[in-house]
Short mmCIF file of C-alpha atoms in Angstrom, two decimals:
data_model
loop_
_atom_site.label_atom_id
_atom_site.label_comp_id
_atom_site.label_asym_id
_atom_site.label_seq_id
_atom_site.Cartn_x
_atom_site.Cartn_y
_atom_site.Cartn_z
CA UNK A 11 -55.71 -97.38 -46.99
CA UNK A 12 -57.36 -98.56 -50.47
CA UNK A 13 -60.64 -96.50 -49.11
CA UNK A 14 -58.57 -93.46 -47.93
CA UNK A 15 -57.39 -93.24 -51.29
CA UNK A 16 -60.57 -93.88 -53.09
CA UNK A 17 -62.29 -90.98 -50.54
CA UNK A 18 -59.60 -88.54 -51.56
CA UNK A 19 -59.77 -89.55 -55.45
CA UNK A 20 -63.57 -88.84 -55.67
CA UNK A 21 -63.56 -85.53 -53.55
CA UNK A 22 -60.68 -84.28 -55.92
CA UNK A 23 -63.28 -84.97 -58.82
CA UNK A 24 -66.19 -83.28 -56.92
CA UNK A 25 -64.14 -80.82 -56.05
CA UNK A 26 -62.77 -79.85 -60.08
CA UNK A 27 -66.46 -80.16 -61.34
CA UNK A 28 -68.08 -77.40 -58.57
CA UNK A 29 -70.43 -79.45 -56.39
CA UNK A 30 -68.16 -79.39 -53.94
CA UNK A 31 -66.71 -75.68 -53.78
CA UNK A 32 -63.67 -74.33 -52.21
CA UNK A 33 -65.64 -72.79 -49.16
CA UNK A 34 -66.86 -76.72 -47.96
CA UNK A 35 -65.49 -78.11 -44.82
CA UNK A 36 -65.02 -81.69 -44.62
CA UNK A 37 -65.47 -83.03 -40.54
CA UNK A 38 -62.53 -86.02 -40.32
CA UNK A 39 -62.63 -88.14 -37.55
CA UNK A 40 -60.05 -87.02 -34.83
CA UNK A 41 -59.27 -88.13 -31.43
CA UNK A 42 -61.52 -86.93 -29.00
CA UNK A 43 -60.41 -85.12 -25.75
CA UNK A 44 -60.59 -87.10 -22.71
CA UNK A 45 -63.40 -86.14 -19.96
CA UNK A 46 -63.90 -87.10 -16.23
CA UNK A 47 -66.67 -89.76 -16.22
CA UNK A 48 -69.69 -88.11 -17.00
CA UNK A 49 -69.18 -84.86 -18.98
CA UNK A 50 -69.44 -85.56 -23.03
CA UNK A 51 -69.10 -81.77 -24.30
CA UNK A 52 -67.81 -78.73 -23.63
CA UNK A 53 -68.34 -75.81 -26.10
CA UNK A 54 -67.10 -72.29 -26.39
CA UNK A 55 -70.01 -70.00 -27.65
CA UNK A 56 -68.59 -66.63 -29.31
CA UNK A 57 -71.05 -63.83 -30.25
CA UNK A 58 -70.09 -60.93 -32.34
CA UNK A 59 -70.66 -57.25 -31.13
CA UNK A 60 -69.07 -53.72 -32.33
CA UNK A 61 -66.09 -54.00 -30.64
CA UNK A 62 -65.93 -57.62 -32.35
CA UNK A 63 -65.81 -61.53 -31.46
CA UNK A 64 -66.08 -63.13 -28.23
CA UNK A 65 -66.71 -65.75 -26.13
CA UNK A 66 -70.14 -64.77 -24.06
CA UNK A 67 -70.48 -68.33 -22.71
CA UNK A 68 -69.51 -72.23 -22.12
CA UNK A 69 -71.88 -75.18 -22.19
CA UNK A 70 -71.03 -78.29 -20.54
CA UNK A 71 -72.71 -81.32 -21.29
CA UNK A 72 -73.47 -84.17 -19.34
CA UNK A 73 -74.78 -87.69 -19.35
CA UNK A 74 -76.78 -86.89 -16.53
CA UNK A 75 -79.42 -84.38 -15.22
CA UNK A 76 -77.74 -81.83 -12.98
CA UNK A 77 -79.14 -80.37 -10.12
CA UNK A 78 -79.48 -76.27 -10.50
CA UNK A 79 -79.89 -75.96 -6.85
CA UNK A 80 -76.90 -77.12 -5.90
CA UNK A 81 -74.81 -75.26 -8.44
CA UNK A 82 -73.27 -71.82 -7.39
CA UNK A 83 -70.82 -69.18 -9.45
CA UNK A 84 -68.22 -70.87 -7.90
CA UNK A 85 -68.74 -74.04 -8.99
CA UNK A 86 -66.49 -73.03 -12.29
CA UNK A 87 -63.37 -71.36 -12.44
CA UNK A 88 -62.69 -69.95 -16.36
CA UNK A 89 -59.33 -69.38 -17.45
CA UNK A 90 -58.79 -64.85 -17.82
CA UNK A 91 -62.19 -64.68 -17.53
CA UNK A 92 -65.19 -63.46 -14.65
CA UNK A 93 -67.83 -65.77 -14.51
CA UNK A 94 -71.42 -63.99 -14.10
CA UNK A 95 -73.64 -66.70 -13.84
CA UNK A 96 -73.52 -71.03 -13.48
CA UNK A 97 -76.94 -72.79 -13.92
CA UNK A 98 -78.09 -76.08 -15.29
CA UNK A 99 -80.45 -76.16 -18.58
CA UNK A 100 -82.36 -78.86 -20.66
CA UNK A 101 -81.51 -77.41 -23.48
CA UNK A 102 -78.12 -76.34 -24.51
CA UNK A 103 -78.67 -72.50 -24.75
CA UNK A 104 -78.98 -69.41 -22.17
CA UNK A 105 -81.85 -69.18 -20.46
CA UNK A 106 -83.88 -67.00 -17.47
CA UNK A 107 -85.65 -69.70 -16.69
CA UNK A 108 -83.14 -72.45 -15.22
CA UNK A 109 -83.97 -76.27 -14.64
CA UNK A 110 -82.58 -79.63 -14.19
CA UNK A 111 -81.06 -80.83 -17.23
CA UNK A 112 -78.14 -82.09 -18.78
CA UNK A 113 -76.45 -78.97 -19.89
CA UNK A 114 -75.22 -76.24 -17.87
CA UNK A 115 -74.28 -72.99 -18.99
CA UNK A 116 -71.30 -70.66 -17.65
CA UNK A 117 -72.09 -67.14 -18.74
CA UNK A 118 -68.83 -64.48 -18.42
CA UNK A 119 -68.24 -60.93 -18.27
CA UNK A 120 -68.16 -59.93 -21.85
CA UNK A 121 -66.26 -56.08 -19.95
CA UNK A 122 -63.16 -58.75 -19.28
CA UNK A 123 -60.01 -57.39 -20.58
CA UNK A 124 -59.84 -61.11 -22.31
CA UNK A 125 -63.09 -61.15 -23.53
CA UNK A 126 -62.20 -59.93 -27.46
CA UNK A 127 -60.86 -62.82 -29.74
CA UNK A 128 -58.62 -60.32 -31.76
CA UNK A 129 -55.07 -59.84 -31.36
CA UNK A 130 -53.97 -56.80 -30.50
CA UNK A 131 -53.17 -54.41 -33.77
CA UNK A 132 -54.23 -51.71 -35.86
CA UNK A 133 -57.57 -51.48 -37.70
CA UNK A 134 -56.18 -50.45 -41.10
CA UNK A 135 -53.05 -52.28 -40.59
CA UNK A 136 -54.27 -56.50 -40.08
CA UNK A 137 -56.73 -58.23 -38.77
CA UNK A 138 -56.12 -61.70 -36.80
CA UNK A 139 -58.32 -63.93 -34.38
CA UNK A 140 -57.82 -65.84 -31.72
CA UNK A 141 -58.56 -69.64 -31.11
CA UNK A 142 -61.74 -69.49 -29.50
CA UNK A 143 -60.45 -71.77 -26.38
CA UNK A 144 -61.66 -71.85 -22.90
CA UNK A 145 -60.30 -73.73 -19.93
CA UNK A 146 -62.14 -74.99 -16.99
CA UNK A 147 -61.94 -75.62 -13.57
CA UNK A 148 -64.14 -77.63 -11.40
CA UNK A 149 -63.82 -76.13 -8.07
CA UNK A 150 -67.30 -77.88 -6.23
CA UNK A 151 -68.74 -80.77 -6.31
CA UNK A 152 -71.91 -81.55 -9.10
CA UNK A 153 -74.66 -83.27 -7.97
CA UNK A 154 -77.10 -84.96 -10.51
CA UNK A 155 -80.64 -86.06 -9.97
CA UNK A 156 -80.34 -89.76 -9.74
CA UNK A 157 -77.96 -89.47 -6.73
CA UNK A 158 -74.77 -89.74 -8.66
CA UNK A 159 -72.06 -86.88 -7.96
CA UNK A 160 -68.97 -85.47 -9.77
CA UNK A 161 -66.40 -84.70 -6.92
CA UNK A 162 -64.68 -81.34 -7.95
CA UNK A 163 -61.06 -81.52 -9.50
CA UNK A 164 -57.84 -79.70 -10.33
CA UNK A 165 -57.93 -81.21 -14.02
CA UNK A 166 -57.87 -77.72 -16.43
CA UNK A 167 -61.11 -78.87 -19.08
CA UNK A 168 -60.47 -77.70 -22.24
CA UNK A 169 -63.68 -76.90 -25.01
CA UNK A 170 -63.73 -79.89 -27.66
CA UNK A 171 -65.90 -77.43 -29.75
CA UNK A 172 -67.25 -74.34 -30.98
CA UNK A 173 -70.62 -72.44 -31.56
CA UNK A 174 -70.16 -69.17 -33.16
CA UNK A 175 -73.62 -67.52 -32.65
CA UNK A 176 -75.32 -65.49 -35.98
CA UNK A 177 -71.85 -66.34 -37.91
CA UNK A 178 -72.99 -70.07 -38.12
CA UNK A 179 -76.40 -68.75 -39.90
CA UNK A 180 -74.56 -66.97 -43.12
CA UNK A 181 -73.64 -69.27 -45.83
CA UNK A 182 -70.40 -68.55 -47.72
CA UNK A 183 -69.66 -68.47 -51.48
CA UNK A 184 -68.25 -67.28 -54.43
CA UNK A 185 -69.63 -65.44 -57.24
CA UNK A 186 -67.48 -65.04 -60.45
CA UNK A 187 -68.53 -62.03 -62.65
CA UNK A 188 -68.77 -62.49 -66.12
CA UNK A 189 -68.80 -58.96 -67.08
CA UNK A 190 -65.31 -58.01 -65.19
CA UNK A 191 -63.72 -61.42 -64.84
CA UNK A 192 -63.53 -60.82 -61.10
CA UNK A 193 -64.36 -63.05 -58.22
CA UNK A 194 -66.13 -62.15 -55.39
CA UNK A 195 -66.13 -64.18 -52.30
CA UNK A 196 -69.55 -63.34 -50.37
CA UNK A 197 -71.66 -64.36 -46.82
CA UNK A 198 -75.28 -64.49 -47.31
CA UNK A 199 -77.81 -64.19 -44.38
CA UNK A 200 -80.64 -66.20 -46.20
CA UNK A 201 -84.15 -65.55 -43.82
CA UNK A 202 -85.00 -68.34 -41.52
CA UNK A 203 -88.41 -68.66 -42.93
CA UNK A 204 -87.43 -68.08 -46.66
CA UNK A 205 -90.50 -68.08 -48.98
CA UNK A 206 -89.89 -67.58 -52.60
CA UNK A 207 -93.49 -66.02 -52.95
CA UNK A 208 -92.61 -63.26 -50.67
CA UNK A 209 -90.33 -60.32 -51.11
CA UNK A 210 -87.47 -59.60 -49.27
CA UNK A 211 -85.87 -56.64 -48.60
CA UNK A 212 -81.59 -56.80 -48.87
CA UNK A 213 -78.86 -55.22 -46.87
CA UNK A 214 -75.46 -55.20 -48.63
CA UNK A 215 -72.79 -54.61 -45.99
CA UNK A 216 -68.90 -53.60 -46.85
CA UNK A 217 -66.08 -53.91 -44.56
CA UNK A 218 -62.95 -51.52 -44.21
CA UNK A 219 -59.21 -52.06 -45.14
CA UNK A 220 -58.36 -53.30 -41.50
CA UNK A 221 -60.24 -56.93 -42.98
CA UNK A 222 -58.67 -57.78 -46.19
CA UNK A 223 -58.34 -61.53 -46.15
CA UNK A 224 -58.85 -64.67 -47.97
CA UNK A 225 -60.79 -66.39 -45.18
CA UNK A 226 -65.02 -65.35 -46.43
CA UNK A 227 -65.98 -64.93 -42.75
CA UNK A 228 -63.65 -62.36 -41.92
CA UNK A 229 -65.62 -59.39 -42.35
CA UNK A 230 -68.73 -61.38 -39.97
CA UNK A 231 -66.13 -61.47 -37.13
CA UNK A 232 -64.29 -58.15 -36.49
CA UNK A 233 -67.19 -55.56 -35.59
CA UNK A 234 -71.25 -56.48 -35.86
CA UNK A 235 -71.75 -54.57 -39.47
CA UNK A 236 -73.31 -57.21 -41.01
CA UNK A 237 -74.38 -59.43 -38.09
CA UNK A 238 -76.81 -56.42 -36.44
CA UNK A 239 -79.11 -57.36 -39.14
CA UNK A 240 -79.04 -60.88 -38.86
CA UNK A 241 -79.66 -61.13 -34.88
CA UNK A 242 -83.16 -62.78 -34.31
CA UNK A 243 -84.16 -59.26 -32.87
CA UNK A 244 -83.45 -57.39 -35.74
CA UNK A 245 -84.76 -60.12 -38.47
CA UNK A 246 -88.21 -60.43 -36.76
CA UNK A 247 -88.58 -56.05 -36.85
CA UNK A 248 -87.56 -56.38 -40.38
CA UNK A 249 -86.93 -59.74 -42.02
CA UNK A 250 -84.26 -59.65 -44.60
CA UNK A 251 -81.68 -61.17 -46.57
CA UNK A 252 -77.83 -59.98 -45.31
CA UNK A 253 -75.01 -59.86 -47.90
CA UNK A 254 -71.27 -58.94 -46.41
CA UNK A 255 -68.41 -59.35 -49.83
CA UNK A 256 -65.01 -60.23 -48.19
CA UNK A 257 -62.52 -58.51 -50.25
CA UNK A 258 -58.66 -59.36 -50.27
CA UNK A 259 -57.25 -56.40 -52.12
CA UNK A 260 -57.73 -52.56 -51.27
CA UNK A 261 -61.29 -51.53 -53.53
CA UNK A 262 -61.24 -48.21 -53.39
CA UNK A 263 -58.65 -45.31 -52.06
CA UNK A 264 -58.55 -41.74 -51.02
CA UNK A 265 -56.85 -41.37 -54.44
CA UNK A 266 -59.71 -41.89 -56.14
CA UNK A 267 -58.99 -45.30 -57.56
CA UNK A 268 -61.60 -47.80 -57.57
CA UNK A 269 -60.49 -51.85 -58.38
CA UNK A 270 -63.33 -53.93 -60.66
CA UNK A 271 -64.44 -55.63 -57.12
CA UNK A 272 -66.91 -52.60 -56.77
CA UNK A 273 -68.59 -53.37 -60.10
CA UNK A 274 -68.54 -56.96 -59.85
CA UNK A 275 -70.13 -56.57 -56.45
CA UNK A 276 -73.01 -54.56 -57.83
CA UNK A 277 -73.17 -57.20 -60.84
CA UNK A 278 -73.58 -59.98 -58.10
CA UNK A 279 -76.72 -58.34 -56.51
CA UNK A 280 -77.88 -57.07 -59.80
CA UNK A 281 -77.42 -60.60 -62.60
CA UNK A 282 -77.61 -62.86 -59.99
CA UNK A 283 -79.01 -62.26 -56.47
CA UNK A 284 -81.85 -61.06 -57.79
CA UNK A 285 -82.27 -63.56 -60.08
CA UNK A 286 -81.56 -66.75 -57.72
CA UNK A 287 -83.77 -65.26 -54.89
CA UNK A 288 -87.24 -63.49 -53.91
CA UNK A 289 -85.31 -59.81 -53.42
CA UNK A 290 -87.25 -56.81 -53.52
CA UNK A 291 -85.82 -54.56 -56.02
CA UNK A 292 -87.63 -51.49 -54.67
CA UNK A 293 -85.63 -52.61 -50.95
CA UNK A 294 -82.04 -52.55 -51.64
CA UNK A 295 -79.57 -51.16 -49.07
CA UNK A 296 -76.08 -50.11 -48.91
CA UNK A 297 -73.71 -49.79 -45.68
CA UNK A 298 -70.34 -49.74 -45.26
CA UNK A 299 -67.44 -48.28 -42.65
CA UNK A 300 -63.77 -46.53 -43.81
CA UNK A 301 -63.18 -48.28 -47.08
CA UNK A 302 -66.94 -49.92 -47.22
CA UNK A 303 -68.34 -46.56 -46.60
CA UNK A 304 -66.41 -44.92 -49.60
CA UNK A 305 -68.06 -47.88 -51.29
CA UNK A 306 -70.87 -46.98 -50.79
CA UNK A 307 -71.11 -43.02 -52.01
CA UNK A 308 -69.41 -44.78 -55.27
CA UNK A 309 -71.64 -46.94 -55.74
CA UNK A 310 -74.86 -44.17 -54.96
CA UNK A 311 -73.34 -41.64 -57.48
CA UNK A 312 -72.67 -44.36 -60.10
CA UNK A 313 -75.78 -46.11 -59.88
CA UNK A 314 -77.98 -43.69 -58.40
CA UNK A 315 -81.22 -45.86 -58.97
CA UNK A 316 -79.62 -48.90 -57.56
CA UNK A 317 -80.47 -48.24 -53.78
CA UNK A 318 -83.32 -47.34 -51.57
CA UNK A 319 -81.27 -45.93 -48.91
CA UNK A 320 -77.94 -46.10 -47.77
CA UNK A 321 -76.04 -45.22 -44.40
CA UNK A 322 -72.34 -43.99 -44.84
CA UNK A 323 -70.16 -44.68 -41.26
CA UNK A 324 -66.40 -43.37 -41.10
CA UNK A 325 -66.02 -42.26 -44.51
CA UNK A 326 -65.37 -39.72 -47.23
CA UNK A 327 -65.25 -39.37 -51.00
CA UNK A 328 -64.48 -36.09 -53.79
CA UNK A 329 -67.10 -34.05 -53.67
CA UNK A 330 -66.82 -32.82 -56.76
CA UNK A 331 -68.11 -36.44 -57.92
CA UNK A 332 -71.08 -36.92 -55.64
CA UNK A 333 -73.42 -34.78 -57.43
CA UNK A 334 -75.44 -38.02 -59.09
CA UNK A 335 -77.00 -38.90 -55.50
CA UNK A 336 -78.73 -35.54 -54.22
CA UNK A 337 -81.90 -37.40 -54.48
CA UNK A 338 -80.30 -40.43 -52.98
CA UNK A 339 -81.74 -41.50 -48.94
CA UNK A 340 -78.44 -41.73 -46.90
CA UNK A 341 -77.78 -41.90 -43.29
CA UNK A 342 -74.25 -40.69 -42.13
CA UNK A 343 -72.42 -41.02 -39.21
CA UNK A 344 -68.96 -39.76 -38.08
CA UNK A 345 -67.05 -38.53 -35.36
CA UNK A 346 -65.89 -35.04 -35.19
CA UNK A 347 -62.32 -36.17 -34.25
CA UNK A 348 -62.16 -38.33 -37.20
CA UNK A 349 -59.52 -36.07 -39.32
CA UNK A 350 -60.65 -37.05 -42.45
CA UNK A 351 -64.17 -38.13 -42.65
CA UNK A 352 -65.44 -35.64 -40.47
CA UNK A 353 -63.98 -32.77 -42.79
CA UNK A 354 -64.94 -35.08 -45.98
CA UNK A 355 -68.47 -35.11 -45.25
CA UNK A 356 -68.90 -31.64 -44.76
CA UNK A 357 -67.48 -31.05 -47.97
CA UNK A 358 -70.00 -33.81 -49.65
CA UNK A 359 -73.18 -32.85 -47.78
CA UNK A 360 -72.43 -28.81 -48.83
CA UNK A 361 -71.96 -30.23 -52.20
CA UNK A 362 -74.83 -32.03 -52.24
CA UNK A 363 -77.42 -29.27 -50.84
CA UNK A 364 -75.97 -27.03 -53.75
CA UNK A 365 -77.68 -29.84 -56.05
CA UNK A 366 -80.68 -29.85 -54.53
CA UNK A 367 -80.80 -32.18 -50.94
CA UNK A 368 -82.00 -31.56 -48.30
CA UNK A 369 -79.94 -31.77 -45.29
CA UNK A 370 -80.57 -32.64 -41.76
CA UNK A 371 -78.09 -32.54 -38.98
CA UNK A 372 -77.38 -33.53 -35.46
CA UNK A 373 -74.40 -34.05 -32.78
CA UNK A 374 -74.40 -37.03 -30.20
CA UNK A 375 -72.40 -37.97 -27.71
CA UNK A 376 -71.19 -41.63 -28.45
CA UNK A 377 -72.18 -43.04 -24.98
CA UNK A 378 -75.67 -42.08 -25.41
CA UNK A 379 -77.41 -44.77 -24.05
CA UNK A 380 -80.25 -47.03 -26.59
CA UNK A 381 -83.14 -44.16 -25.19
CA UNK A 382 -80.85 -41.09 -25.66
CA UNK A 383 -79.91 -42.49 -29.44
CA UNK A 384 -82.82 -43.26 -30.44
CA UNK A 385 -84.77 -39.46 -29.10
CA UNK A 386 -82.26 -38.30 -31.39
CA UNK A 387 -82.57 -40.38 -34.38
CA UNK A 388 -86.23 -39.81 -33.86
CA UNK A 389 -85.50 -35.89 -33.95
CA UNK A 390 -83.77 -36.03 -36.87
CA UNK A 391 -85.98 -38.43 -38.71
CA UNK A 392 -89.01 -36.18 -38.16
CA UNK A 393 -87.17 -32.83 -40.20
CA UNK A 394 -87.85 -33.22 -43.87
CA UNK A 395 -84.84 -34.29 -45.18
CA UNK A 396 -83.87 -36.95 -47.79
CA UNK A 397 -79.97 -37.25 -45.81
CA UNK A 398 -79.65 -37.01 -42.18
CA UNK A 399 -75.83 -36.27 -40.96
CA UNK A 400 -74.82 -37.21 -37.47
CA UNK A 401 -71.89 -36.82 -35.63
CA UNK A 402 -70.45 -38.10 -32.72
CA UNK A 403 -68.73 -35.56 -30.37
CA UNK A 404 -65.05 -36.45 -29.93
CA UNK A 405 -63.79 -37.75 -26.78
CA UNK A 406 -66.59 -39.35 -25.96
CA UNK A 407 -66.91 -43.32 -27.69
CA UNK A 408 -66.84 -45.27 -24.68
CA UNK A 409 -64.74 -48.15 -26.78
CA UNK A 410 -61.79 -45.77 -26.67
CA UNK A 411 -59.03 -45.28 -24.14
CA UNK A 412 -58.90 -41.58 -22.69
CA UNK A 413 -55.45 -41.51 -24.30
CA UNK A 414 -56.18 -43.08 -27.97
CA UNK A 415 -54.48 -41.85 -30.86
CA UNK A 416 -55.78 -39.64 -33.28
CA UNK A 417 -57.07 -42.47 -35.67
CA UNK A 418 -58.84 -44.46 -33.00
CA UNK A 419 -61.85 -42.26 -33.55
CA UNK A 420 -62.12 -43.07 -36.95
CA UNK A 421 -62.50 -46.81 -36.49
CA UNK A 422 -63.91 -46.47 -33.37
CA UNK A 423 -66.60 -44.94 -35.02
CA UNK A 424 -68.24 -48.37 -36.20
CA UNK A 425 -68.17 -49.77 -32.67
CA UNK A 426 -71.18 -47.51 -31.86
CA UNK A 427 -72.79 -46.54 -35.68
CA UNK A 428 -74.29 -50.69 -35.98
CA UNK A 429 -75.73 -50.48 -32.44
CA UNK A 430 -77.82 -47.41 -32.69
CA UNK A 431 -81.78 -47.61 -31.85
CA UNK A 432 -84.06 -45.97 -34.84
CA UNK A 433 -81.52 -45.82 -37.74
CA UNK A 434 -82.38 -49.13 -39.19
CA UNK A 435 -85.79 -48.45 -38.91
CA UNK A 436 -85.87 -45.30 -40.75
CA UNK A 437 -83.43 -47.42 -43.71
CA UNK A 438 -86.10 -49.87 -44.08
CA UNK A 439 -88.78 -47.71 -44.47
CA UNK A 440 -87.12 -46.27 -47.54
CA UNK A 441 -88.45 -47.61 -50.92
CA UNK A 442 -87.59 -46.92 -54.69
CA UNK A 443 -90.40 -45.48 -56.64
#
C-alpha cells in the first residue's frame, strides 16, 4: 500500500511539472483473460478508411507453431462478422505469403454491415466509437507442428487487446499559444525515417463539426483525412510530416465567425513546428472537410503566403472575402447535391476568376473507380490552371443509401475526396516561390 501511495505521489508531481502531460497513458497491471491451454493473445486490429474505423482483422497467438495446411475459413467463427480468409503466420501481421508460425490471422469482410466502429448518428450532430471487441469461436480442431492439437470448442474468445493500424504511429499533444492564450490539442505523423538534415514537406489536416471532442485522436478515427497521408503507401510516394488539430468548440460558422483556435493553429505550425522540426517552409499544405474546409479558405485569404497548395472538400465561405487567394493553388471537391457547398463554391471560384485565377473544372461520378479518378485528375491537372474545381455528380457516392437525406451528400463527400488517385500528387508538387 506504502508503494501504491508513493507511485501515485510522484506521478502527481511529474504530472504538475509537464514531463508527464495530460495525453500519457499509464499501462496498470490488470487481470488477464483466461485462454484454453495454448493460445496467449488475441488482438483486434482496426484500420481507418473514408467511411471510418474498423476492425479488418484478428490475430491469435499461440505458444506453438500452427500448421497452415490444416487450417480452413471455417476453422473461426467471428461474432457479426464474414470471415474472408484463416491462415497461420510467423509474424503477427497479414501476409500473401502464409507459413507455419505461431500467429494466425483471421481477415473479415470490411462490406459487413458490422464492420464500422461508429454508432449510428449524424455527422454534424456527435460522433461516438465503439469498443473495438471481437468474439471468437473455435469451430475445428488446430493442429501444431510438434504433434500437439487444440480440439475445437464452444468457449466465445474474447480479444485481450488492440492494434489500431496508422492511428498508433501519430503522437498526441498539446500546444498552448502564447499569442491568443488558446490551447490546441494536436496528432503529429512524425516520418518513420526522420532526419533533421532533410526537409520535410507538411500536411495540416482539419476535421468537421460532426468531431468536436476532448479525446486528441478523434479526428484520426472517423473518416481517413489525415491518415491517407500517413499509410506506408502514401509516405514512401511522398514522405511527410501529418498534423490533424482536434478541436472541441465550433471554429468557424456559416455566419462568418471565426473562434482564436484558427489563429492559434496557424501560430502552432508557424512559432513552433517549424521551429522544433526539419519542415519545409516552401511545402506547407492545407486540407480540411465541412468546418475544416471553411478553415482552410480562411486561413488562404488571411495568410495568403502561408501555403503551397491547399484542397477544399465539402465546403464554402463569403465570397466577397476570398479575394486575397486568387494566386493561391487549391484543389476543390464537392458534390452537386451538396445544398450549400456546391452553390458556395461557385460563388467563390466566379469571384476568384474576376481577380485574376485561373479556373479549371470537371464533373465525376463518385464511384469512379482508382483508373477512372485518376484519367480525370490527370485531365484536369494538364489545363493551365492555378485551382482545379471538381464535382461529384449527385446520386452517385457509393457510401450512400439510394434513399439518403439531403445532407448525406455533403458529408458523404469526404468518404470519396481522401481516396482519390492523382490529387495528392499534384498537392505535393506545389511549392512557394
Amino acid at each position: 500500500m506504502k508503494k501504491i501511495l508513493l507511485f501515485l505521489t510522484i506521478f502527481s508531481m511529474l504530472l504538475s511539472t509537464g514531463i508527464i502531460s495530460a495525453e500519457s497513458t499509464i499501462t496498470l497491471k490488470t487481470e488477464k483473460i483466461k485462454y484454453p491451454r495454448g493460445i496467449r493473445n488475441v488482438t483486434s486490429v482496426t484500420e481507418v478508411f473514408g467511411t471510418g474505423q474498423q476492425i479488418t482483422h484478428i490475430i491469435l497467438e499461440f505458444n506453438e507453431k500452427v500448421v497452415n495446411s490444416q487450417l480452413t475459413k471455417n476453422t473461426f467463427t467471428v461474432s457479426d462478422r464474414t470471415v474472408e480468409k484463416i491462415y497461420s503466420n510467423d509474424r503477427p501481421e497479414r501476409t500473401d505469403i502464409v507459413k507455419d508460425g505461431r500467429y494466425v490471422i483471421i481477415e473479415l469482410n470490411p462490406k459487413d454491415n458490422g464492420a464500422s466502429l461508429r454508432l449510428e448518428g449524424n455527422d454534424e450532430v456527435g460522433f461516438q466509437m465503439k469498443k473495438a471487441t471481437s468474439k471468437i469461436t473455435q469451430k475445428e480442431d488446430i493442429l501444431f507442428t510438434n504433434g500437439k492439437k487444440l480440439e475445437k470448442s464452444i468457449a466465445i474468445l474474447e480479444n485481450n487487446k488492440i492494434r489500431n493500424l496508422i492511428v498508433e504511429n501519430f503522437k498526441q499533444f498539446v500546444y498552448k499559444d502564447p499569442k491568443t492564450g488558446t490551447s490546441v490539442k494536436y496528432n503529429l505523423y512524425i516520418p518513420k525515417n526522420y532526419d533533421k538534415n532533410k526537409k520535410y514537406p507538411l500536411v495540416l489536416f482539419m476535421h468537421d463539426m460532426g468531431v468536436l471532442s476532448e479525446d486528441t485522436k478523434t479526428t484520426l478515427l472517423q473518416g481517413n483525412g489525415a491518415i491517407s497521408f500517413a499509410t506506408p503507401e502514401e509516405q514512401a510516394r511522398h514522405e511527410a510530416f501529418v498534423l490533424a488539430p482536434q478541436y472541441s468548440r465550433q471554429v468557424v460558422d456559416d455566419n462568418g465567425d471565426i473562434t482564436s483556435d484558427l489563429d492559434a493553429t496557424v501560430n502552432l505550425i508557424r512559432d513552433y513546428l517549424l521551429l522544433k522540426y526539419s519542415i519545409d517552409e516552401k511545402k506547407l499544405y492545407a486540407t480540411g472537410q465541412s468546418m475544416g474546409g471553411m478553415m482552410a479558405i480562411v486561413m488562404n485569404y488571411k495568410y495568403p503566403e502561408l501555403f503551397a497548395a491547399s484542397y477544399l472538400v465539402a465546403c464554402q465561405w463569403d465570397p466577397k472575402e476570398v479575394s486575397t487567394m486568387a494566386k493561391n493553388n487549391l484543389w476543390i471537391t464537392v458534390s452537386t447535391g451538396d445544398v450549400k457547398a456546391y452553390p458556395g463554391m461557385n460563388a467563390i471560384t466566379s469571384e476568384l476568376i474576376k481577380r485574376g485565377a485561373a479556373v479549371a473544372k470537371d464533373t465525376w461520378r463518385a464511384d469512379y473507380t482508382d483508373a477512372q479518378f485518376l484519367e480525370g485528375a490527370r485531365k484536369v491537372i494538364a489545363q493551365k490552371s492555378n485551382i482545379k474545381y471538381t464535382t461529384l455528380e449527385k446520386g452517385t457516392n457509393p457510401y450512400l443509401p439510394k434513399d439518403a437525406n439531403p445532407g448525406s451528400e455533403h458529408s458523404g463527400t469526404w468518404k470519396v475526396a481522401y481516396n482519390i488517385p492523382g490529387i495528392k500528387d499534384w498537392m505535393f508538387l506545389q511549392a512557394k516561390q
